[in-house]
Coordinates of N, CA and C in Angstrom, one line a residue:
M1 N 145.9 -64.3 -72.2 CA 146.7 -65.0 -71.4 C 146.0 -65.5 -70.1
R2 N 146.0 -66.7 -69.8 CA 145.2 -67.3 -68.7 C 146.0 -67.0 -67.4
A3 N 145.1 -66.7 -66.4 CA 145.8 -66.5 -65.1 C 146.3 -67.9 -64.6
P4 N 147.5 -67.8 -63.7 CA 148.0 -69.2 -63.2 C 146.9 -69.7 -62.3
P5 N 146.8 -71.0 -62.1 CA 145.9 -71.8 -61.3 C 146.3 -71.4 -59.7
P6 N 145.2 -71.3 -59.0 CA 145.4 -70.9 -57.5 C 146.2 -71.8 -56.8
K7 N 146.9 -71.4 -56.0 CA 147.9 -72.2 -55.1 C 147.1 -73.2 -54.2
V8 N 147.4 -74.3 -54.1 CA 146.6 -75.3 -53.3 C 147.0 -75.0 -51.8
P9 N 146.2 -74.9 -50.9 CA 146.7 -74.6 -49.6 C 147.4 -75.9 -49.1
L10 N 148.4 -75.6 -48.2 CA 149.3 -76.7 -47.7 C 148.5 -77.8 -47.0
S11 N 147.3 -77.4 -46.3 CA 146.6 -78.4 -45.5 C 145.8 -79.3 -46.5
V12 N 145.4 -78.7 -47.6 CA 144.5 -79.6 -48.6 C 145.5 -80.5 -49.3
L13 N 146.7 -80.1 -49.7 CA 147.7 -81.0 -50.1 C 148.1 -82.1 -49.3
L14 N 148.4 -81.9 -48.0 CA 148.7 -82.9 -47.2 C 147.6 -83.9 -46.9
L15 N 146.3 -83.3 -46.7 CA 145.2 -84.2 -46.4 C 144.9 -85.0 -47.6
G16 N 145.0 -84.6 -48.9 CA 144.8 -85.4 -50.0 C 145.8 -86.5 -50.1
H17 N 147.0 -86.1 -49.8 CA 148.0 -87.2 -49.9 C 147.8 -88.4 -48.8
S18 N 147.4 -88.0 -47.6 CA 147.3 -88.9 -46.6 C 146.0 -89.8 -46.9
A19 N 145.1 -89.2 -47.6 CA 143.8 -89.9 -48.0 C 144.0 -91.2 -48.8
G20 N 145.3 -91.2 -49.5 CA 145.5 -92.4 -50.4 C 146.4 -92.2 -51.5
A21 N 146.9 -91.1 -51.8 CA 147.8 -90.9 -53.0 C 149.1 -91.6 -52.8
G22 N 149.2 -92.7 -53.3 CA 150.4 -93.5 -53.2 C 150.7 -94.3 -52.0
L23 N 149.6 -94.3 -51.1 CA 149.8 -95.0 -49.8 C 148.9 -96.3 -49.8
A24 N 149.4 -97.2 -49.1 CA 148.6 -98.5 -49.0 C 147.4 -98.3 -48.3
P25 N 146.3 -99.2 -48.3 CA 145.1 -98.9 -47.7 C 145.1 -98.9 -46.3
A26 N 144.3 -98.2 -45.5 CA 144.3 -98.0 -44.1 C 144.2 -99.4 -43.5
G27 N 145.1 -99.5 -42.5 CA 145.2 -100.8 -41.7 C 146.4 -101.6 -42.3
T28 N 146.9 -101.3 -43.3 CA 148.1 -102.1 -43.7 C 149.3 -101.5 -43.2
A29 N 150.4 -102.4 -43.1 CA 151.6 -101.8 -42.5 C 152.8 -101.9 -43.6
A30 N 152.5 -102.3 -44.8 CA 153.7 -102.6 -45.7 C 154.2 -101.3 -46.2
E31 N 153.4 -100.3 -46.6 CA 153.8 -99.1 -47.3 C 154.4 -98.2 -46.2
R32 N 155.4 -97.4 -46.6 CA 156.1 -96.3 -45.7 C 156.1 -95.1 -46.4
V33 N 156.2 -94.0 -45.7 CA 156.3 -92.7 -46.3 C 157.6 -92.1 -45.8
S34 N 158.5 -91.7 -46.7 CA 159.8 -91.3 -46.4 C 159.8 -89.7 -46.6
I35 N 160.7 -89.1 -45.9 CA 160.9 -87.7 -46.0 C 161.2 -87.3 -47.5
G36 N 161.8 -88.1 -48.3 CA 161.9 -88.0 -49.7 C 160.6 -87.9 -50.5
D37 N 159.5 -88.8 -50.0 CA 158.3 -88.6 -50.6 C 157.6 -87.3 -50.3
L38 N 157.9 -86.7 -49.0 CA 157.3 -85.4 -48.7 C 157.9 -84.3 -49.6
L39 N 159.2 -84.3 -49.9 CA 159.9 -83.3 -50.6 C 159.2 -83.5 -52.1
T40 N 159.0 -84.7 -52.6 CA 158.4 -84.8 -53.9 C 157.0 -84.3 -54.0
L41 N 156.3 -84.5 -52.8 CA 154.9 -84.0 -52.9 C 155.0 -82.5 -52.8
L42 N 155.9 -81.9 -52.2 CA 156.0 -80.4 -52.0 C 156.9 -79.7 -53.0
A43 N 157.0 -80.4 -54.1 CA 157.9 -79.9 -55.1 C 157.4 -78.6 -55.7
G44 N 158.3 -77.5 -55.8 CA 157.9 -76.2 -56.2 C 157.4 -75.3 -55.0
R45 N 157.3 -75.9 -53.8 CA 157.0 -75.1 -52.6 C 158.4 -74.5 -52.1
S46 N 158.4 -73.4 -51.3 CA 159.5 -72.8 -50.8 C 160.1 -73.8 -49.6
G47 N 161.3 -73.4 -49.2 CA 161.8 -74.2 -48.1 C 161.1 -73.9 -46.8
A48 N 160.3 -72.7 -46.7 CA 159.5 -72.5 -45.6 C 158.2 -73.5 -45.6
A49 N 157.7 -73.9 -46.6 CA 156.8 -75.0 -46.5 C 157.3 -76.2 -46.1
L50 N 158.5 -76.7 -46.4 CA 159.1 -77.9 -45.9 C 159.4 -77.7 -44.4
M51 N 159.8 -76.5 -44.1 CA 159.9 -76.4 -42.5 C 158.7 -76.6 -41.8
L52 N 157.7 -76.0 -42.3 CA 156.5 -76.2 -41.5 C 155.9 -77.6 -41.5
V53 N 156.0 -78.3 -42.6 CA 155.6 -79.8 -42.5 C 156.5 -80.5 -41.5
F54 N 157.7 -80.2 -41.3 CA 158.6 -81.0 -40.2 C 158.5 -80.3 -39.0
A55 N 158.0 -79.2 -38.7 CA 158.0 -78.5 -37.4 C 156.6 -78.8 -36.7
L56 N 155.5 -78.6 -37.5 CA 154.2 -78.6 -36.9 C 153.8 -79.8 -36.2
P57 N 154.1 -81.0 -36.7 CA 153.9 -82.2 -35.9 C 154.4 -82.2 -34.4
N58 N 155.5 -81.5 -34.1 CA 156.0 -81.5 -32.9 C 155.3 -80.5 -31.9
V59 N 154.4 -79.7 -32.5 CA 153.6 -78.8 -31.7 C 152.6 -79.5 -30.8
V60 N 152.1 -80.7 -31.1 CA 151.4 -81.4 -30.3 C 152.0 -82.6 -29.8
P61 N 151.7 -83.2 -28.7 CA 152.4 -84.4 -28.2 C 152.4 -85.6 -29.2
M62 N 153.6 -86.1 -29.5 CA 153.7 -87.1 -30.4 C 154.6 -88.2 -29.8
P63 N 154.5 -89.5 -30.4 CA 155.3 -90.6 -29.9 C 156.7 -90.3 -29.9
P64 N 157.5 -91.0 -28.9 CA 159.0 -90.8 -28.9 C 159.6 -91.2 -30.3
G65 N 160.5 -90.4 -30.6 CA 161.3 -90.5 -31.8 C 160.9 -89.6 -33.0
V66 N 159.6 -89.1 -32.9 CA 159.1 -88.2 -34.0 C 160.0 -87.0 -34.0
S67 N 160.3 -86.4 -32.9 CA 161.2 -85.2 -33.0 C 162.6 -85.5 -33.6
G68 N 163.0 -86.7 -33.4 CA 164.3 -87.0 -33.9 C 164.2 -87.2 -35.5
L69 N 163.0 -87.8 -35.9 CA 162.9 -88.1 -37.3 C 162.7 -86.8 -38.0
L70 N 162.0 -85.8 -37.4 CA 161.7 -84.6 -38.1 C 162.8 -83.4 -37.8
G71 N 163.5 -83.6 -36.7 CA 164.5 -82.5 -36.3 C 165.6 -82.3 -37.3
W72 N 166.2 -83.5 -37.9 CA 167.2 -83.3 -38.7 C 167.0 -82.5 -39.9
P73 N 165.9 -82.8 -40.6 CA 165.5 -81.9 -41.8 C 165.5 -80.6 -41.4
L74 N 164.9 -80.3 -40.3 CA 164.8 -78.7 -39.9 C 166.2 -78.1 -39.7
V75 N 167.2 -78.9 -39.2 CA 168.4 -78.3 -39.0 C 169.0 -78.0 -40.5
Y76 N 168.9 -78.8 -41.4 CA 169.4 -78.5 -42.7 C 168.6 -77.3 -43.4
L77 N 167.2 -77.4 -43.3 CA 166.5 -76.3 -44.0 C 166.6 -75.1 -43.3
S78 N 166.7 -74.9 -42.1 CA 167.0 -73.6 -41.4 C 168.3 -73.0 -41.7
W79 N 169.5 -73.9 -41.8 CA 170.8 -73.5 -42.1 C 170.7 -72.9 -43.6
Q80 N 169.9 -73.4 -44.6 CA 169.9 -73.0 -45.9 C 169.1 -71.8 -45.9
L81 N 168.1 -71.6 -45.0 CA 167.2 -70.4 -45.0 C 168.1 -69.2 -44.4
M82 N 168.9 -69.4 -43.5 CA 169.9 -68.5 -43.0 C 170.9 -68.0 -44.1
L83 N 171.3 -68.8 -45.0 CA 172.2 -68.6 -46.0 C 171.6 -68.1 -47.4
R84 N 170.2 -68.1 -47.2 CA 169.3 -67.8 -48.4 C 169.7 -68.7 -49.7
R85 N 169.7 -70.0 -49.4 CA 170.0 -71.0 -50.4 C 168.8 -71.9 -50.7
P86 N 168.6 -72.4 -51.8 CA 167.4 -73.3 -52.2 C 167.4 -74.6 -51.2
P87 N 166.2 -75.0 -50.8 CA 166.1 -76.1 -50.0 C 166.8 -77.5 -50.6
W88 N 167.6 -78.1 -49.7 CA 168.3 -79.3 -50.1 C 168.4 -80.3 -48.9
L89 N 168.3 -81.5 -49.1 CA 168.5 -82.5 -48.0 C 169.3 -83.7 -48.3
P90 N 170.3 -84.0 -47.6 CA 171.1 -85.2 -48.0 C 170.4 -86.5 -48.0
R91 N 170.9 -87.6 -48.7 CA 170.2 -88.7 -48.9 C 169.8 -89.6 -47.6
I92 N 170.7 -89.4 -46.8 CA 170.5 -90.2 -45.4 C 169.3 -89.6 -44.6
I93 N 169.0 -88.4 -44.8 CA 167.8 -87.7 -44.3 C 166.6 -88.2 -45.2
L94 N 166.7 -88.1 -46.5 CA 165.5 -88.3 -47.3 C 165.0 -89.8 -47.2
E95 N 165.9 -90.7 -46.8 CA 165.5 -92.1 -46.8 C 164.8 -92.4 -45.5
R96 N 164.9 -91.5 -44.5 CA 164.2 -91.8 -43.2 C 162.7 -91.8 -43.5
S97 N 162.0 -92.8 -42.8 CA 160.6 -93.1 -43.1 C 159.7 -93.4 -41.9
T98 N 158.4 -93.3 -42.1 CA 157.5 -93.8 -41.1 C 156.4 -94.6 -41.8
S99 N 155.6 -95.4 -41.2 CA 154.6 -96.2 -41.7 C 153.5 -95.4 -42.3
A100 N 152.8 -95.8 -43.2 CA 151.7 -95.2 -43.8 C 150.6 -94.8 -42.8
A101 N 150.4 -95.7 -41.8 CA 149.4 -95.6 -40.7 C 149.9 -94.4 -39.9
G102 N 151.2 -94.4 -39.5 CA 151.8 -93.3 -38.7 C 151.6 -92.0 -39.3
F103 N 151.8 -92.0 -40.7 CA 151.8 -90.6 -41.5 C 150.3 -90.2 -41.5
R104 N 149.3 -91.1 -41.6 CA 147.9 -90.6 -41.5 C 147.6 -90.1 -40.1
A105 N 148.1 -90.7 -39.1 CA 147.7 -90.2 -37.7 C 148.4 -88.9 -37.6
L106 N 149.6 -88.7 -38.1 CA 150.4 -87.4 -37.9 C 149.5 -86.3 -38.6
I107 N 149.1 -86.5 -39.9 CA 148.4 -85.5 -40.6 C 147.0 -85.2 -39.9
A108 N 146.5 -86.3 -39.4 CA 145.1 -86.1 -38.8 C 145.2 -85.1 -37.6
R109 N 146.4 -85.0 -37.0 CA 146.6 -84.1 -35.8 C 147.1 -82.8 -36.3
V110 N 147.8 -82.7 -37.4 CA 148.4 -81.5 -37.7 C 147.5 -80.5 -38.7
V111 N 146.7 -81.1 -39.5 CA 145.9 -80.4 -40.5 C 144.9 -79.5 -39.9
P112 N 144.2 -79.8 -38.8 CA 143.3 -78.8 -38.1 C 144.0 -77.6 -37.6
L113 N 145.2 -77.7 -37.0 CA 146.0 -76.6 -36.7 C 146.3 -75.8 -37.9
L114 N 146.9 -76.4 -39.0 CA 147.2 -75.7 -40.1 C 146.0 -75.0 -40.7
E115 N 144.9 -75.5 -40.9 CA 143.7 -74.9 -41.4 C 143.4 -73.7 -40.8
R116 N 143.4 -73.6 -39.4 CA 143.1 -72.4 -38.5 C 144.1 -71.5 -38.8
A117 N 145.4 -71.7 -39.0 CA 146.4 -70.7 -39.2 C 146.3 -70.0 -40.6
E118 N 145.9 -70.9 -41.5 CA 145.9 -70.3 -42.9 C 144.7 -69.3 -43.1
R119 N 143.8 -69.5 -42.2 CA 142.7 -68.5 -42.3 C 143.0 -67.1 -41.7
L120 N 144.1 -67.1 -40.8 CA 144.3 -65.8 -40.0 C 145.5 -65.1 -40.8
L121 N 146.2 -65.8 -41.7 CA 147.4 -65.2 -42.1 C 147.2 -64.2 -43.4
R122 N 147.9 -63.1 -43.4 CA 147.9 -62.2 -44.7 C 149.1 -61.4 -44.6
P123 N 149.6 -60.8 -45.8 CA 150.7 -60.0 -45.9 C 150.6 -58.6 -45.0
R124 N 151.6 -58.4 -44.2 CA 151.5 -57.2 -43.3 C 153.0 -57.1 -42.7
L125 N 153.2 -55.9 -42.2 CA 154.4 -55.6 -41.6 C 155.6 -56.0 -42.5
P126 N 155.8 -55.3 -43.6 CA 156.8 -55.8 -44.7 C 158.2 -55.6 -44.1
L127 N 158.5 -54.9 -43.1 CA 159.8 -54.6 -42.6 C 160.3 -56.0 -42.0
M128 N 159.4 -56.8 -41.6 CA 159.7 -58.1 -40.9 C 160.0 -59.2 -41.9
T129 N 159.7 -58.9 -43.3 CA 159.9 -60.0 -44.3 C 161.1 -59.5 -45.3
T130 N 162.0 -58.7 -44.8 CA 163.1 -58.3 -45.7 C 164.1 -59.4 -45.7
P131 N 165.0 -59.6 -46.6 CA 166.0 -60.6 -46.7 C 166.9 -60.8 -45.3
L132 N 167.1 -59.6 -44.7 CA 167.9 -59.6 -43.4 C 167.1 -60.3 -42.4
A133 N 165.7 -59.9 -42.4 CA 164.9 -60.5 -41.4 C 164.7 -62.0 -41.6
M134 N 164.8 -62.3 -42.9 CA 164.7 -63.9 -43.1 C 165.9 -64.7 -42.7
R135 N 167.1 -63.9 -42.9 CA 168.3 -64.6 -42.4 C 168.3 -64.7 -40.9
A136 N 167.8 -63.7 -40.2 CA 167.7 -63.7 -38.8 C 166.8 -65.0 -38.4
A137 N 165.6 -65.1 -39.0 CA 164.6 -66.0 -38.7 C 165.4 -67.4 -38.9
G138 N 166.1 -67.6 -40.0 CA 166.8 -68.8 -40.3 C 167.8 -69.2 -39.2
A139 N 168.7 -68.3 -38.7 CA 169.5 -68.4 -37.6 C 168.8 -68.9 -36.4
V140 N 167.7 -68.2 -36.1 CA 166.9 -68.6 -34.8 C 166.3 -70.0 -35.0
C141 N 165.8 -70.3 -36.1 CA 165.3 -71.7 -36.4 C 166.3 -72.7 -36.4
L142 N 167.6 -72.3 -36.8 CA 168.7 -73.3 -36.6 C 168.9 -73.8 -35.1
G143 N 169.0 -72.7 -34.2 CA 169.0 -73.0 -32.8 C 168.0 -73.9 -32.3
L144 N 166.8 -73.5 -32.7 CA 165.6 -74.1 -32.2 C 165.5 -75.6 -32.7
S145 N 166.0 -75.8 -33.9 CA 166.1 -77.2 -34.6 C 167.0 -78.0 -33.7
V146 N 168.1 -77.6 -33.3 CA 169.0 -78.3 -32.4 C 168.4 -78.7 -31.1
I147 N 167.6 -77.7 -30.6 CA 166.9 -78.1 -29.3 C 165.9 -79.2 -29.5
L148 N 165.2 -79.3 -30.7 CA 164.3 -80.3 -30.9 C 165.0 -81.8 -30.9
L149 N 166.2 -81.7 -31.1 CA 166.9 -83.0 -31.2 C 167.4 -83.5 -29.8
L150 N 167.1 -82.7 -28.8 CA 167.6 -83.0 -27.4 C 166.4 -83.8 -26.7
P151 N 166.8 -84.8 -25.9 CA 165.8 -85.6 -25.3 C 165.2 -84.9 -24.0
I152 N 164.5 -83.8 -24.3 CA 163.9 -83.1 -23.1 C 162.4 -83.3 -23.1
P153 N 161.8 -84.0 -22.0 CA 160.3 -84.2 -22.0 C 159.6 -83.0 -22.3
L154 N 158.7 -83.1 -23.3 CA 157.8 -82.0 -23.8 C 158.6 -80.8 -24.0
G155 N 159.9 -80.8 -24.1 CA 160.6 -79.6 -24.4 C 160.7 -79.2 -26.0
N156 N 160.0 -80.0 -26.8 CA 160.1 -79.8 -28.2 C 158.8 -78.9 -28.7
M157 N 157.9 -78.8 -27.9 CA 156.6 -78.2 -28.2 C 156.7 -76.8 -28.6
L158 N 157.2 -76.1 -27.7 CA 157.4 -74.5 -27.9 C 158.5 -74.1 -29.1
P159 N 159.6 -74.9 -29.0 CA 160.5 -74.6 -30.3 C 159.9 -75.0 -31.6
A160 N 159.1 -76.2 -31.5 CA 158.4 -76.4 -32.8 C 157.3 -75.3 -33.2
L161 N 156.7 -74.8 -32.2 CA 155.7 -73.8 -32.4 C 156.3 -72.5 -33.0
A162 N 157.5 -72.2 -32.5 CA 158.2 -71.0 -32.9 C 158.7 -71.2 -34.4
I163 N 159.2 -72.4 -34.6 CA 159.5 -72.7 -36.2 C 158.3 -72.6 -37.0
S164 N 157.2 -73.1 -36.5 CA 156.0 -73.2 -37.3 C 155.6 -71.7 -37.7
L165 N 155.7 -70.9 -36.6 CA 155.3 -69.5 -36.8 C 156.2 -68.7 -37.9
F166 N 157.6 -69.0 -37.7 CA 158.4 -68.4 -38.6 C 158.1 -68.8 -40.1
A167 N 157.9 -70.3 -40.2 CA 157.6 -70.8 -41.5 C 156.3 -70.2 -42.2
L168 N 155.2 -70.1 -41.3 CA 154.0 -69.5 -41.9 C 154.1 -68.0 -42.1
G169 N 154.8 -67.3 -41.3 CA 155.2 -65.9 -41.7 C 155.9 -65.8 -43.0
L170 N 156.9 -66.5 -43.2 CA 157.6 -66.5 -44.5 C 156.8 -66.9 -45.6
L171 N 155.8 -67.9 -45.4 CA 155.0 -68.3 -46.5 C 154.1 -67.3 -47.1
E172 N 153.5 -66.6 -46.1 CA 152.4 -65.6 -46.4 C 152.9 -64.3 -46.3
R173 N 154.2 -64.0 -46.1 CA 154.8 -62.6 -45.9 C 154.0 -61.9 -44.9
D174 N 153.8 -62.5 -43.7 CA 153.0 -62.1 -42.6 C 154.0 -61.6 -41.4
G175 N 154.5 -60.3 -41.4 CA 155.4 -59.9 -40.4 C 155.1 -60.1 -39.0
L176 N 153.6 -59.9 -38.7 CA 153.2 -60.2 -37.3 C 153.5 -61.5 -36.9
C177 N 153.3 -62.5 -37.8 CA 153.5 -63.9 -37.5 C 155.0 -64.1 -37.3
L178 N 155.8 -63.4 -38.0 CA 157.3 -63.6 -37.7 C 157.6 -62.9 -36.3
L179 N 157.1 -61.8 -35.9 CA 157.3 -61.3 -34.7 C 156.9 -62.2 -33.6
L180 N 155.7 -62.8 -33.7 CA 155.3 -63.9 -32.8 C 156.2 -65.1 -32.6
G181 N 156.8 -65.4 -33.8 CA 157.8 -66.4 -33.8 C 159.1 -66.1 -33.0
F182 N 159.6 -64.9 -33.1 CA 160.7 -64.4 -32.4 C 160.3 -64.4 -30.9
A183 N 159.0 -64.0 -30.4 CA 158.7 -64.0 -29.2 C 158.6 -65.4 -28.5
V184 N 158.0 -66.2 -29.2 CA 157.9 -67.7 -28.7 C 159.2 -68.4 -28.7
A185 N 160.2 -68.0 -29.7 CA 161.5 -68.5 -29.6 C 162.3 -68.1 -28.4
G186 N 162.1 -66.9 -28.0 CA 162.8 -66.5 -26.7 C 162.2 -67.2 -25.5
L187 N 160.8 -67.3 -25.5 CA 160.3 -68.0 -24.3 C 160.7 -69.5 -24.3
S188 N 160.8 -70.2 -25.4 CA 161.1 -71.5 -25.5 C 162.6 -71.8 -25.0
V189 N 163.5 -70.8 -25.5 CA 164.9 -71.0 -25.1 C 165.0 -70.9 -23.5
A190 N 164.2 -69.7 -23.0 CA 164.2 -69.7 -21.6 C 163.7 -71.0 -20.8
L191 N 162.6 -71.4 -21.4 CA 162.0 -72.6 -20.8 C 163.0 -73.7 -20.7
V192 N 163.6 -74.1 -21.9 CA 164.5 -75.2 -22.1 C 165.7 -75.0 -21.1
W193 N 166.3 -73.8 -21.0 CA 167.4 -73.5 -20.2 C 167.0 -73.7 -18.8
G194 N 165.8 -73.3 -18.4 CA 165.3 -73.5 -17.0 C 165.2 -75.0 -16.7
V195 N 164.8 -75.7 -17.7 CA 164.6 -77.3 -17.4 C 166.1 -77.9 -17.2
L196 N 167.0 -77.4 -18.2 CA 168.4 -78.0 -18.1 C 169.0 -77.6 -16.8
W197 N 168.8 -76.5 -16.3 CA 169.4 -75.9 -15.0 C 168.9 -76.7 -13.9
T198 N 167.6 -77.0 -13.9 CA 166.9 -77.7 -12.9 C 167.5 -79.2 -12.9
L199 N 167.7 -79.7 -14.0 CA 168.2 -81.1 -14.1 C 169.6 -81.1 -13.5
L200 N 170.5 -80.2 -13.9 CA 171.8 -80.1 -13.5 C 172.0 -79.9 -12.0
K201 N 171.0 -79.1 -11.4 CA 171.0 -78.9 -9.9 C 170.6 -80.3 -9.2
A202 N 169.7 -80.9 -9.8 CA 169.2 -82.1 -9.4 C 170.4 -83.3 -9.3
V203 N 171.2 -83.2 -10.4 CA 172.3 -84.2 -10.5 C 173.3 -83.8 -9.5
A204 N 173.6 -82.4 -9.2 CA 174.5 -82.1 -8.3 C 174.1 -82.5 -7.0
L205 N 173.0 -82.4 -6.6 CA 172.4 -82.8 -5.2 C 172.5 -84.3 -5.0
L206 N 172.3 -85.2 -6.0 CA 172.4 -86.6 -6.0 C 173.8 -87.0 -5.9
W207 N 174.6 -86.3 -6.8 CA 176.0 -86.9 -6.8 C 176.9 -85.6 -6.7
P208 N 177.1 -85.2 -5.3 CA 178.0 -84.1 -5.0 C 179.4 -84.4 -5.3
L209 N 180.1 -83.4 -5.8 CA 181.6 -83.6 -6.0 C 182.4 -83.8 -4.8

């Protein structure tokens, strides 16, 4: 009986697709890449892999609108992770797209981060990878996904990093990575709350009741 073929690392899969699989030649604007295309590319991967693909681009500064494009899939996927359901996205989300050039630029910024993370991960701290812990991670990711949709300047980077850590930890059964995800999630919520509180105070000073 032959051994199953080794799993292709996510970074290799994304880099190979951006290099030309199904895309128009570099410099053309006709071809577009939809979220549905990404789901087809990642067929057979867990919902955690999909969450990572949609969260990781927001860890680095991206053009306006990217967090909105990628935030809604994260809301759905984290909700399903919390309920322990298979990944599914509605058609209105699947049809959202970006240009092939934009996809290449996104992958060029994301893959180096992903390659470094893949070298560090390994199965450990199994207590953090139980079904209950995964449900808790899904609930936290759901809240962070909603934060990603808010128009807060640079407020999407820490929540996206926390979701990425959760996704990586779930993919590789790395409990330490999940613990880091919970820590970064707490820090990101505190930071976003501080920004919102400062904005509310500024508005109150400008327009007193």
